[in-house]
Amino acid sequence: MVTANRRRIWLAGFALFLTLMGAWSFATPLTAAPDEPAHILRAASVVRGEFNGPDVVQFVKVEHFLSKQVVTGITLPASYASLNTMYRCYAFNPATPAGCARAVHGGEQVVAMTTAAGRYNPVYYLAVGWPSLLLKPRASVYAMRLITAGLCAALLASALALASEWRRRGVAVLGVLAAATPMVLFLGGVVNPNAVEAAAGILAWTAVLSVFMSPDPRLLNMRLAAAGVASASLFCIRPLGLAWVAATITVGLLVNERGTLRSIVQRRAFWLWTAVSGVAFIAGEVWNMTHPDHSSLNRALTPYTVAAWTFHASGKYIDQMVGNFGWLDTPSPEATMLLWIGAIVALALVALTCSRRREALPIVMIIVGILVIPIVGSTLDYELGPIWQGRYLLAFAAGLPILSAFVIARRDPLKPMARGRLVGITMLVLSIADLAAFYWALHRYVVGLNGSLIPRHAHWQPPGTWALWVAVYVLALLAEFGLVHALQRRDQEADADQPWPAGLTATGAMPRTVGIPQA
């Protein structure tokens, strides 16, 4: 029964997330995403065997500073070179629709070009780049986007399925959905490894906290497997993967149930997935150490200057984690920012009011980390200048709504009616905020920021027209709302059928103070 329920939730979650991110894939003009041209070229070159290339020095502006950027030389069909310029007529000018962009052009002759992603770990690019061997550049980019969406949907659906196995399913699932901000869904619809990193971070928090906070012997192996997959994914994406995995484990140890850790290490699954993650970590670190970035600013900057600049930009990073689309030139509406941030703050406040000290401390630690990590990261790499962006922190920041929701689900401080209202109102708020962000970003590309609110004369159209993808997005959000409502109804029915003692999970596991028996 547990396996059947998990499978149904996973399939429903996968379909929902794939639809949402697929809508972003088609609603976003080609290359209208952070560094997407560089990632497309990297993917196309890696699947052709070009894992490395010669260094090429060029000078670019980073914020207000001139930076010496060391990029990688590659060779690809000439048509791919046009991807580097097709977005420039409207990028950083939100009033200009995307209709000015030139179509992909150029022949099949192989020419030299460069990519700024040439030093990135090739695992993601091997997974998404193969359509470039079979399709024309335009079609291959859409295929790469959809593969990225599929990878992220699988990770997010796994997190959703794990959360649905808590006793208070509705509240627990709410944390996962709040962590999947519009920015996460947008990134999942374009070619960018940051998308997989964010989705893997959400799964890592969900799996690790479920292992430590809601012990159940029948679910432990699956949760350990999910934690292993998420950790391995993080190690293979960016050097920061180790920090994100360490954060989830540290928080898990702080909030763990008595006897849980000893029982976990007695499981063969624990050692198996630790070994898998260890191999991924070693391979990732070997790649990172042998492919350093030699870029630097073309002027002297001190660590203090970069730290101060990053501190003053803290609010901008938080906004970017909720949603700043395109080339960070299309921020979400103010309503989206207020509603989404307000929903997460509300979850955190409810959690703090009912938490014990060992649960409240990690919540505060994550909040402090969201503010401090960008400053520390920028200071350590001060020679690169103020390059930090909010999306770099998504994998870590996901811990705040997930931990808050799990604390509420564990302590269960609300009466059934109040809990149902919390879930229902929060889901309504998140759905409205999500739809507003999607529509505003699409509107910007169709008619420009200052165009008619309901476009009548579109300057740019996604495949199938803009109205189609708005309708698809609305239907997906309604289905998501219905799924959460169904889980919440199951909670209420379970309360009516059997008033479980505190500490039991949805599957009728043992009290919290009892360890997990060895498999």
Short mmCIF file of C-alpha atoms in Angstrom, two decimals:
data_model
loop_
_atom_site.label_atom_id
_atom_site.label_comp_id
_atom_site.label_asym_id
_atom_site.label_seq_id
_atom_site.Cartn_x
_atom_site.Cartn_y
_atom_site.Cartn_z
CA MET A 1 0.00 0.00 0.00
CA VAL A 2 2.81 2.42 0.90
CA THR A 3 4.58 1.71 -2.40
CA ALA A 4 1.37 2.09 -4.43
CA ASN A 5 0.53 5.41 -2.78
CA ARG A 6 4.06 6.69 -3.26
CA ARG A 7 3.99 5.71 -6.93
CA ARG A 8 0.70 7.50 -7.53
CA ILE A 9 1.88 10.66 -5.81
CA TRP A 10 5.18 10.54 -7.68
CA LEU A 11 3.49 10.17 -11.05
CA ALA A 12 1.05 12.98 -10.29
CA GLY A 13 3.86 15.22 -9.07
CA PHE A 14 6.03 14.42 -12.07
CA ALA A 15 3.21 15.26 -14.49
CA LEU A 16 2.46 18.52 -12.68
CA PHE A 17 6.05 19.73 -12.43
CA LEU A 18 6.83 18.67 -15.99
CA THR A 19 3.80 20.61 -17.23
CA LEU A 20 4.70 23.73 -15.26
CA MET A 21 8.34 23.73 -16.31
CA GLY A 22 7.43 22.70 -19.86
CA ALA A 23 5.20 25.77 -20.05
CA TRP A 24 8.19 27.89 -19.01
CA SER A 25 10.26 26.15 -21.71
CA PHE A 26 7.96 27.31 -24.49
CA ALA A 27 6.96 30.65 -22.95
CA THR A 28 10.60 31.78 -22.68
CA PRO A 29 12.27 32.87 -25.95
CA LEU A 30 15.33 30.89 -26.96
CA THR A 31 18.44 31.98 -25.02
CA ALA A 32 16.36 34.38 -22.85
CA ALA A 33 17.68 32.91 -19.60
CA PRO A 34 20.83 33.48 -17.52
CA ASP A 35 23.87 32.24 -19.45
CA GLU A 36 21.69 29.88 -21.51
CA PRO A 37 23.70 30.35 -24.75
CA ALA A 38 26.88 29.31 -22.94
CA HIS A 39 25.21 26.22 -21.49
CA ILE A 40 23.70 25.24 -24.86
CA LEU A 41 27.09 25.47 -26.55
CA ARG A 42 28.72 23.56 -23.70
CA ALA A 43 26.14 20.77 -23.99
CA ALA A 44 26.46 20.56 -27.77
CA SER A 45 30.27 20.44 -27.59
CA VAL A 46 30.46 17.89 -24.73
CA VAL A 47 28.32 15.32 -26.56
CA ARG A 48 30.69 15.76 -29.51
CA GLY A 49 33.63 14.82 -27.31
CA GLU A 50 34.94 18.31 -26.49
CA PHE A 51 35.22 18.11 -22.72
CA ASN A 52 38.04 20.66 -22.69
CA GLY A 53 39.24 23.45 -24.92
CA PRO A 54 41.82 26.23 -25.12
CA ASP A 55 41.57 29.29 -22.88
CA VAL A 56 40.34 32.46 -24.56
CA VAL A 57 40.52 35.80 -22.72
CA GLN A 58 37.80 38.39 -23.17
CA PHE A 59 36.69 41.43 -21.20
CA VAL A 60 33.11 41.84 -20.00
CA LYS A 61 31.23 44.02 -17.53
CA VAL A 62 30.17 42.47 -14.22
CA GLU A 63 27.79 44.92 -12.54
CA HIS A 64 29.80 48.16 -12.79
CA PHE A 65 33.23 46.52 -13.01
CA LEU A 66 35.31 45.51 -16.01
CA SER A 67 36.24 41.84 -15.68
CA LYS A 68 38.77 39.66 -17.45
CA GLN A 69 36.83 36.52 -18.28
CA VAL A 70 38.62 33.34 -19.33
CA VAL A 71 36.29 31.35 -21.58
CA THR A 72 36.77 28.08 -23.46
CA GLY A 73 37.29 27.66 -27.19
CA ILE A 74 35.13 25.02 -28.91
CA THR A 75 34.11 24.04 -32.45
CA LEU A 76 30.49 23.57 -33.51
CA PRO A 77 28.31 24.05 -36.59
CA ALA A 78 28.13 27.76 -37.46
CA SER A 79 24.41 27.94 -36.74
CA TYR A 80 25.11 27.59 -33.01
CA ALA A 81 27.16 30.80 -33.01
CA SER A 82 24.00 32.82 -33.70
CA LEU A 83 22.63 31.78 -30.29
CA ASN A 84 25.16 34.10 -28.66
CA THR A 85 23.57 37.20 -30.18
CA MET A 86 19.88 36.50 -30.81
CA TYR A 87 18.73 37.79 -27.39
CA ARG A 88 20.69 41.04 -27.31
CA CYS A 89 18.10 43.28 -28.96
CA TYR A 90 15.71 42.92 -26.01
CA ALA A 91 17.76 41.66 -23.05
CA PHE A 92 18.15 44.19 -20.21
CA ASN A 93 15.42 46.32 -21.80
CA PRO A 94 12.11 45.01 -20.43
CA ALA A 95 10.09 47.46 -22.53
CA THR A 96 11.27 45.75 -25.73
CA PRO A 97 9.38 42.57 -26.75
CA ALA A 98 11.29 39.54 -27.97
CA GLY A 99 10.00 39.86 -31.54
CA CYS A 100 13.17 41.72 -32.57
CA ALA A 101 15.30 38.59 -32.11
CA ARG A 102 16.77 37.10 -35.26
CA ALA A 103 16.08 33.49 -36.09
CA VAL A 104 18.82 30.89 -35.76
CA HIS A 105 21.00 31.25 -38.83
CA GLY A 106 24.25 29.91 -40.21
CA GLY A 107 25.25 26.75 -42.01
CA GLU A 108 26.46 23.33 -40.94
CA GLN A 109 30.15 24.08 -41.46
CA VAL A 110 32.15 23.68 -38.26
CA VAL A 111 33.65 26.92 -36.95
CA ALA A 112 35.41 28.11 -33.80
CA MET A 113 33.45 29.82 -31.03
CA THR A 114 33.62 30.16 -27.24
CA THR A 115 31.55 29.26 -24.19
CA ALA A 116 31.78 30.67 -20.68
CA ALA A 117 30.67 27.30 -19.28
CA GLY A 118 33.65 25.34 -20.57
CA ARG A 119 34.95 24.51 -17.08
CA TYR A 120 31.67 23.20 -15.69
CA ASN A 121 31.29 19.55 -14.74
CA PRO A 122 30.17 17.72 -17.94
CA VAL A 123 27.65 15.33 -16.33
CA TYR A 124 24.61 17.59 -16.79
CA TYR A 125 25.62 18.46 -20.34
CA LEU A 126 25.99 14.80 -21.31
CA ALA A 127 22.44 14.22 -20.08
CA VAL A 128 20.84 17.09 -22.01
CA GLY A 129 23.10 17.70 -25.02
CA TRP A 130 22.41 14.64 -27.17
CA PRO A 131 19.44 16.16 -29.10
CA SER A 132 21.96 18.49 -30.78
CA LEU A 133 23.32 15.42 -32.60
CA LEU A 134 19.91 14.64 -34.09
CA LEU A 135 18.01 17.93 -34.51
CA LYS A 136 18.52 21.40 -35.92
CA PRO A 137 19.69 23.99 -33.36
CA ARG A 138 16.25 25.53 -32.70
CA ALA A 139 14.55 22.17 -32.14
CA SER A 140 17.51 20.84 -30.19
CA VAL A 141 17.35 23.75 -27.72
CA TYR A 142 13.69 23.05 -26.99
CA ALA A 143 14.57 19.36 -26.56
CA MET A 144 17.40 20.24 -24.14
CA ARG A 145 14.99 22.41 -22.17
CA LEU A 146 12.42 19.63 -21.92
CA ILE A 147 15.06 17.11 -20.82
CA THR A 148 16.11 19.55 -18.08
CA ALA A 149 12.45 19.90 -17.12
CA GLY A 150 12.15 16.11 -16.96
CA LEU A 151 15.19 15.75 -14.72
CA CYS A 152 13.97 18.47 -12.36
CA ALA A 153 10.41 17.12 -12.39
CA ALA A 154 11.68 13.70 -11.34
CA LEU A 155 13.64 15.17 -8.42
CA LEU A 156 10.77 17.42 -7.29
CA ALA A 157 8.20 14.62 -7.64
CA SER A 158 10.39 12.44 -5.44
CA ALA A 159 10.44 15.18 -2.79
CA LEU A 160 6.66 15.51 -3.05
CA ALA A 161 6.18 11.75 -2.65
CA LEU A 162 8.43 11.65 0.42
CA ALA A 163 6.62 14.56 2.05
CA SER A 164 3.25 12.91 1.37
CA GLU A 165 4.28 10.01 3.63
CA TRP A 166 4.32 12.18 6.74
CA ARG A 167 1.41 11.91 9.13
CA ARG A 168 0.32 15.47 8.31
CA ARG A 169 0.66 15.12 4.56
CA GLY A 170 -0.93 18.42 3.60
CA VAL A 171 1.37 20.55 5.76
CA ALA A 172 4.50 18.57 4.84
CA VAL A 173 3.83 18.82 1.10
CA LEU A 174 3.26 22.55 1.52
CA GLY A 175 6.93 22.97 2.44
CA VAL A 176 8.11 21.32 -0.78
CA LEU A 177 5.78 23.43 -2.94
CA ALA A 178 6.82 26.64 -1.18
CA ALA A 179 10.47 25.74 -1.85
CA ALA A 180 9.71 25.28 -5.57
CA THR A 181 9.53 29.02 -6.23
CA PRO A 182 8.68 30.47 -9.66
CA MET A 183 12.44 30.90 -10.16
CA VAL A 184 12.98 27.16 -9.64
CA LEU A 185 10.26 26.37 -12.19
CA PHE A 186 11.65 28.93 -14.65
CA LEU A 187 15.17 27.51 -14.39
CA GLY A 188 13.73 24.01 -14.83
CA GLY A 189 12.36 25.13 -18.19
CA VAL A 190 15.66 26.36 -19.66
CA VAL A 191 19.13 24.95 -20.27
CA ASN A 192 21.01 25.63 -17.06
CA PRO A 193 22.55 23.17 -14.53
CA ASN A 194 21.44 25.52 -11.75
CA ALA A 195 17.94 24.07 -12.27
CA VAL A 196 19.02 20.54 -11.37
CA GLU A 197 20.99 21.91 -8.42
CA ALA A 198 17.90 23.67 -7.03
CA ALA A 199 15.64 20.64 -7.53
CA ALA A 200 18.24 18.31 -6.01
CA GLY A 201 18.55 20.66 -3.04
CA ILE A 202 14.80 20.46 -2.42
CA LEU A 203 14.96 16.66 -2.57
CA ALA A 204 18.01 16.56 -0.27
CA TRP A 205 16.27 18.64 2.42
CA THR A 206 13.08 16.59 2.14
CA ALA A 207 14.81 13.21 2.27
CA VAL A 208 17.35 13.97 5.00
CA LEU A 209 14.84 15.69 7.29
CA SER A 210 12.33 12.87 6.75
CA VAL A 211 14.98 10.33 7.76
CA PHE A 212 15.81 12.16 10.98
CA MET A 213 12.47 13.72 11.96
CA SER A 214 9.91 11.06 11.00
CA PRO A 215 11.52 7.63 11.54
CA ASP A 216 9.72 4.73 9.93
CA PRO A 217 11.50 1.43 9.17
CA ARG A 218 9.35 0.73 6.11
CA LEU A 219 10.27 4.05 4.51
CA LEU A 220 13.91 4.34 5.55
CA ASN A 221 15.57 2.62 2.59
CA MET A 222 13.63 4.71 0.07
CA ARG A 223 14.44 7.90 1.95
CA LEU A 224 18.13 7.01 2.10
CA ALA A 225 18.08 6.30 -1.64
CA ALA A 226 16.48 9.69 -2.30
CA ALA A 227 19.08 11.41 -0.11
CA GLY A 228 21.84 9.58 -1.98
CA VAL A 229 20.53 10.56 -5.40
CA ALA A 230 20.11 14.18 -4.33
CA SER A 231 23.60 14.34 -2.81
CA ALA A 232 25.24 12.77 -5.86
CA SER A 233 23.40 15.23 -8.10
CA LEU A 234 24.58 18.19 -6.04
CA PHE A 235 28.18 16.97 -6.10
CA CYS A 236 28.09 16.68 -9.90
CA ILE A 237 26.73 20.17 -10.58
CA ARG A 238 28.72 22.86 -8.77
CA PRO A 239 31.53 23.10 -6.20
CA LEU A 240 28.98 24.39 -3.66
CA GLY A 241 27.30 20.97 -3.60
CA LEU A 242 29.36 19.86 -0.60
CA ALA A 243 28.21 22.88 1.41
CA TRP A 244 24.53 22.22 0.63
CA VAL A 245 24.75 18.52 1.54
CA ALA A 246 26.63 19.35 4.75
CA ALA A 247 23.92 21.86 5.68
CA THR A 248 21.10 19.31 5.29
CA ILE A 249 22.94 16.71 7.36
CA THR A 250 23.87 19.21 10.08
CA VAL A 251 20.27 20.35 10.44
CA GLY A 252 19.08 16.75 10.35
CA LEU A 253 21.37 15.83 13.22
CA LEU A 254 20.11 18.78 15.26
CA VAL A 255 16.45 17.77 14.91
CA ASN A 256 16.81 13.96 14.87
CA GLU A 257 14.69 11.63 16.96
CA ARG A 258 16.28 9.68 19.78
CA GLY A 259 17.98 6.50 18.61
CA THR A 260 17.57 7.32 14.93
CA LEU A 261 21.21 7.87 14.01
CA ARG A 262 22.42 4.59 15.48
CA SER A 263 19.73 2.67 13.62
CA ILE A 264 20.46 4.46 10.34
CA VAL A 265 24.13 3.52 10.26
CA GLN A 266 23.18 -0.13 10.77
CA ARG A 267 21.32 -0.15 7.45
CA ARG A 268 23.12 -1.54 4.39
CA ALA A 269 21.29 1.06 2.28
CA PHE A 270 23.01 3.82 4.25
CA TRP A 271 26.47 2.54 3.36
CA LEU A 272 25.50 1.84 -0.25
CA TRP A 273 24.24 5.37 -0.90
CA THR A 274 27.08 6.89 1.11
CA ALA A 275 29.47 5.10 -1.24
CA VAL A 276 27.57 6.30 -4.33
CA SER A 277 27.58 9.87 -3.05
CA GLY A 278 31.26 9.56 -2.12
CA VAL A 279 32.21 8.50 -5.64
CA ALA A 280 30.22 11.41 -7.09
CA PHE A 281 31.89 13.80 -4.64
CA ILE A 282 35.42 12.60 -5.46
CA ALA A 283 34.76 12.74 -9.20
CA GLY A 284 33.28 16.22 -8.89
CA GLU A 285 36.17 17.52 -6.79
CA VAL A 286 38.75 16.08 -9.17
CA TRP A 287 37.04 17.90 -12.03
CA ASN A 288 36.82 21.18 -10.07
CA MET A 289 40.46 21.08 -9.00
CA THR A 290 41.72 20.32 -12.50
CA HIS A 291 39.53 22.98 -14.15
CA PRO A 292 40.00 26.19 -12.10
CA ASP A 293 38.58 29.52 -13.22
CA HIS A 294 41.33 32.03 -14.03
CA SER A 295 38.95 34.95 -14.54
CA SER A 296 39.51 38.11 -12.50
CA LEU A 297 38.56 41.75 -12.34
CA ASN A 298 40.66 44.18 -14.31
CA ARG A 299 41.09 46.34 -11.24
CA ALA A 300 42.06 45.86 -7.62
CA LEU A 301 39.21 45.05 -5.25
CA THR A 302 39.51 44.19 -1.58
CA PRO A 303 37.50 41.48 0.17
CA TYR A 304 35.86 44.19 2.26
CA THR A 305 34.65 46.08 -0.82
CA VAL A 306 33.07 42.96 -2.32
CA ALA A 307 31.55 41.92 1.02
CA ALA A 308 30.01 45.37 1.51
CA TRP A 309 28.60 45.40 -2.01
CA THR A 310 27.10 41.94 -1.53
CA PHE A 311 25.57 42.89 1.83
CA HIS A 312 23.82 45.89 0.33
CA ALA A 313 22.44 43.62 -2.45
CA SER A 314 20.93 41.09 0.00
CA GLY A 315 17.36 42.17 -0.75
CA LYS A 316 17.98 41.74 -4.46
CA TYR A 317 19.17 38.16 -3.94
CA ILE A 318 16.01 37.28 -2.02
CA ASP A 319 13.88 38.72 -4.82
CA GLN A 320 15.88 36.70 -7.36
CA MET A 321 15.21 33.47 -5.45
CA VAL A 322 11.47 34.07 -5.75
CA GLY A 323 11.67 35.05 -9.39
CA ASN A 324 13.67 37.38 -11.62
CA PHE A 325 13.45 35.96 -15.10
CA GLY A 326 15.16 36.37 -18.45
CA TRP A 327 18.63 37.79 -18.03
CA LEU A 328 17.62 38.98 -14.56
CA ASP A 329 15.80 41.81 -16.34
CA THR A 330 12.21 40.66 -15.71
CA PRO A 331 11.40 40.69 -11.98
CA SER A 332 8.22 39.13 -10.70
CA PRO A 333 5.33 41.46 -9.84
CA GLU A 334 5.43 42.95 -6.36
CA ALA A 335 2.37 40.86 -5.52
CA THR A 336 4.29 37.66 -6.23
CA MET A 337 7.18 38.77 -4.03
CA LEU A 338 4.92 39.75 -1.13
CA LEU A 339 2.70 36.68 -1.32
CA TRP A 340 5.48 34.11 -1.70
CA ILE A 341 7.80 35.59 0.90
CA GLY A 342 4.82 36.15 3.19
CA ALA A 343 3.77 32.51 2.90
CA ILE A 344 7.25 31.28 3.83
CA VAL A 345 7.50 33.75 6.72
CA ALA A 346 4.11 32.57 7.98
CA LEU A 347 5.25 28.93 7.92
CA ALA A 348 8.45 29.86 9.76
CA LEU A 349 6.57 31.83 12.44
CA VAL A 350 4.07 29.04 13.07
CA ALA A 351 6.95 26.57 13.29
CA LEU A 352 8.85 28.76 15.74
CA THR A 353 5.82 29.12 18.01
CA CYS A 354 5.42 25.35 18.39
CA SER A 355 9.02 24.17 18.07
CA ARG A 356 11.42 22.98 20.69
CA ARG A 357 14.78 24.64 21.08
CA ARG A 358 16.60 22.08 18.92
CA GLU A 359 14.09 22.76 16.10
CA ALA A 360 13.98 26.54 16.45
CA LEU A 361 17.78 26.85 16.32
CA PRO A 362 18.13 25.34 12.80
CA ILE A 363 15.31 27.55 11.47
CA VAL A 364 17.17 30.62 12.72
CA MET A 365 20.46 29.21 11.37
CA ILE A 366 18.98 28.84 7.87
CA ILE A 367 17.63 32.41 7.95
CA VAL A 368 21.06 33.70 8.98
CA GLY A 369 22.68 31.53 6.31
CA ILE A 370 20.49 33.02 3.59
CA LEU A 371 21.88 36.44 4.52
CA VAL A 372 25.48 35.47 5.28
CA ILE A 373 26.39 32.82 2.66
CA PRO A 374 26.36 35.24 -0.32
CA ILE A 375 28.67 37.58 1.59
CA VAL A 376 31.07 34.77 2.52
CA GLY A 377 30.99 33.27 -0.98
CA SER A 378 31.65 36.60 -2.68
CA THR A 379 34.42 37.47 -0.23
CA LEU A 380 36.25 34.17 -0.79
CA ASP A 381 36.18 34.80 -4.55
CA TYR A 382 36.59 38.56 -4.33
CA GLU A 383 38.97 38.59 -7.31
CA LEU A 384 36.01 37.66 -9.54
CA GLY A 385 34.05 40.66 -8.30
CA PRO A 386 30.43 40.82 -7.12
CA ILE A 387 29.20 37.89 -9.21
CA TRP A 388 26.74 36.37 -6.73
CA GLN A 389 23.13 35.82 -7.80
CA GLY A 390 20.13 34.72 -5.78
CA ARG A 391 19.65 31.53 -7.81
CA TYR A 392 22.99 30.23 -6.52
CA LEU A 393 21.41 29.94 -3.05
CA LEU A 394 18.18 28.15 -4.02
CA ALA A 395 19.42 24.70 -2.99
CA PHE A 396 20.19 25.99 0.52
CA ALA A 397 17.27 28.37 1.01
CA ALA A 398 14.81 25.55 0.25
CA GLY A 399 15.52 24.30 3.76
CA LEU A 400 13.58 27.16 5.37
CA PRO A 401 10.05 26.33 4.12
CA ILE A 402 10.67 22.58 4.19
CA LEU A 403 11.99 22.50 7.76
CA SER A 404 9.27 24.90 8.92
CA ALA A 405 6.53 22.75 7.39
CA PHE A 406 8.03 19.56 8.79
CA VAL A 407 8.21 21.05 12.30
CA ILE A 408 4.52 22.00 12.06
CA ALA A 409 3.69 18.51 10.77
CA ARG A 410 5.69 16.92 13.59
CA ARG A 411 4.37 19.03 16.48
CA ASP A 412 0.84 19.39 15.04
CA PRO A 413 -0.06 22.50 17.07
CA LEU A 414 -3.24 23.33 15.12
CA LYS A 415 -6.71 21.90 15.34
CA PRO A 416 -7.88 20.06 12.20
CA MET A 417 -9.95 23.00 10.95
CA ALA A 418 -7.15 25.51 11.54
CA ARG A 419 -4.65 23.18 9.88
CA GLY A 420 -6.92 22.81 6.87
CA ARG A 421 -7.22 26.58 6.57
CA LEU A 422 -3.44 27.01 6.82
CA VAL A 423 -2.89 24.54 3.98
CA GLY A 424 -5.73 25.84 1.83
CA ILE A 425 -4.97 29.55 2.19
CA THR A 426 -1.23 29.05 1.72
CA MET A 427 -1.78 26.97 -1.42
CA LEU A 428 -4.14 29.61 -2.81
CA VAL A 429 -1.59 32.33 -2.11
CA LEU A 430 1.24 30.36 -3.74
CA SER A 431 -0.88 29.51 -6.79
CA ILE A 432 -1.88 33.14 -7.37
CA ALA A 433 1.71 34.31 -6.92
CA ASP A 434 3.01 31.63 -9.28
CA LEU A 435 0.50 32.42 -12.01
CA ALA A 436 1.19 36.16 -11.71
CA ALA A 437 4.93 35.56 -12.14
CA PHE A 438 4.45 33.33 -15.18
CA TYR A 439 2.00 35.68 -16.86
CA TRP A 440 4.13 38.76 -16.18
CA ALA A 441 7.25 37.17 -17.66
CA LEU A 442 5.36 35.97 -20.73
CA HIS A 443 3.67 39.37 -21.11
CA ARG A 444 7.09 41.05 -21.08
CA TYR A 445 8.24 39.01 -24.08
CA VAL A 446 4.97 39.22 -26.01
CA VAL A 447 4.35 43.00 -25.87
CA GLY A 448 7.02 44.42 -23.56
CA LEU A 449 6.72 45.67 -20.00
CA ASN A 450 4.66 48.70 -21.01
CA GLY A 451 2.36 46.83 -23.39
CA SER A 452 -1.33 46.13 -22.90
CA LEU A 453 -2.01 43.93 -19.87
CA ILE A 454 -3.97 41.55 -22.10
CA PRO A 455 -1.94 41.39 -25.33
CA ARG A 456 -4.01 42.00 -28.45
CA HIS A 457 -1.24 42.64 -30.96
CA ALA A 458 1.60 40.31 -30.04
CA HIS A 459 5.10 41.30 -31.15
CA TRP A 460 6.36 37.83 -30.26
CA GLN A 461 4.54 34.52 -29.91
CA PRO A 462 5.75 31.30 -28.31
CA PRO A 463 4.98 28.06 -30.15
CA GLY A 464 1.21 27.62 -29.93
CA THR A 465 0.45 31.27 -28.90
CA TRP A 466 0.77 32.88 -25.49
CA ALA A 467 -2.85 32.17 -24.53
CA LEU A 468 -2.30 28.41 -24.85
CA TRP A 469 0.53 28.36 -22.32
CA VAL A 470 -1.33 30.58 -19.87
CA ALA A 471 -4.24 28.12 -20.05
CA VAL A 472 -1.88 25.16 -19.57
CA TYR A 473 -0.29 26.85 -16.57
CA VAL A 474 -3.66 27.61 -14.98
CA LEU A 475 -4.80 24.00 -15.41
CA ALA A 476 -1.57 22.67 -13.91
CA LEU A 477 -1.90 24.96 -10.88
CA LEU A 478 -5.52 23.87 -10.41
CA ALA A 479 -4.42 20.23 -10.54
CA GLU A 480 -1.66 20.95 -8.02
CA PHE A 481 -4.16 22.63 -5.70
CA GLY A 482 -6.45 19.62 -6.08
CA LEU A 483 -3.64 17.21 -5.20
CA VAL A 484 -2.80 19.07 -2.00
CA HIS A 485 -6.50 19.31 -1.12
CA ALA A 486 -6.82 15.54 -1.55
CA LEU A 487 -3.85 14.93 0.75
CA GLN A 488 -5.32 17.28 3.33
CA ARG A 489 -8.65 15.44 3.14
CA ARG A 490 -6.83 12.19 3.83
CA ASP A 491 -5.38 13.80 6.96
CA GLN A 492 -8.85 14.76 8.13
CA GLU A 493 -10.25 11.31 7.39
CA ALA A 494 -7.37 9.71 9.29
CA ASP A 495 -8.09 11.97 12.28
CA ALA A 496 -11.73 10.92 12.22
CA ASP A 497 -10.94 7.21 11.90
CA GLN A 498 -8.11 6.98 14.41
CA PRO A 499 -6.72 9.64 16.77
CA TRP A 500 -3.08 8.53 16.52
CA PRO A 501 -0.75 9.23 19.43
CA ALA A 502 1.78 11.97 18.87
CA GLY A 503 4.89 10.72 17.13
CA LEU A 504 3.32 8.20 14.75
CA THR A 505 3.83 8.60 11.02
CA ALA A 506 1.22 8.20 8.33
CA THR A 507 2.02 4.51 8.01
CA GLY A 508 1.55 3.77 11.70
CA ALA A 509 5.22 3.68 12.63
CA MET A 510 6.53 3.46 16.19
CA PRO A 511 6.61 6.38 18.66
CA ARG A 512 9.31 9.00 18.19
CA THR A 513 11.45 7.77 21.06
CA VAL A 514 11.90 4.33 19.57
CA GLY A 515 14.84 3.69 17.24
CA ILE A 516 14.59 2.13 13.83
CA PRO A 517 15.23 -1.60 13.80
CA GLN A 518 17.89 -2.94 11.50
CA ALA A 519 16.67 -4.25 8.15
#
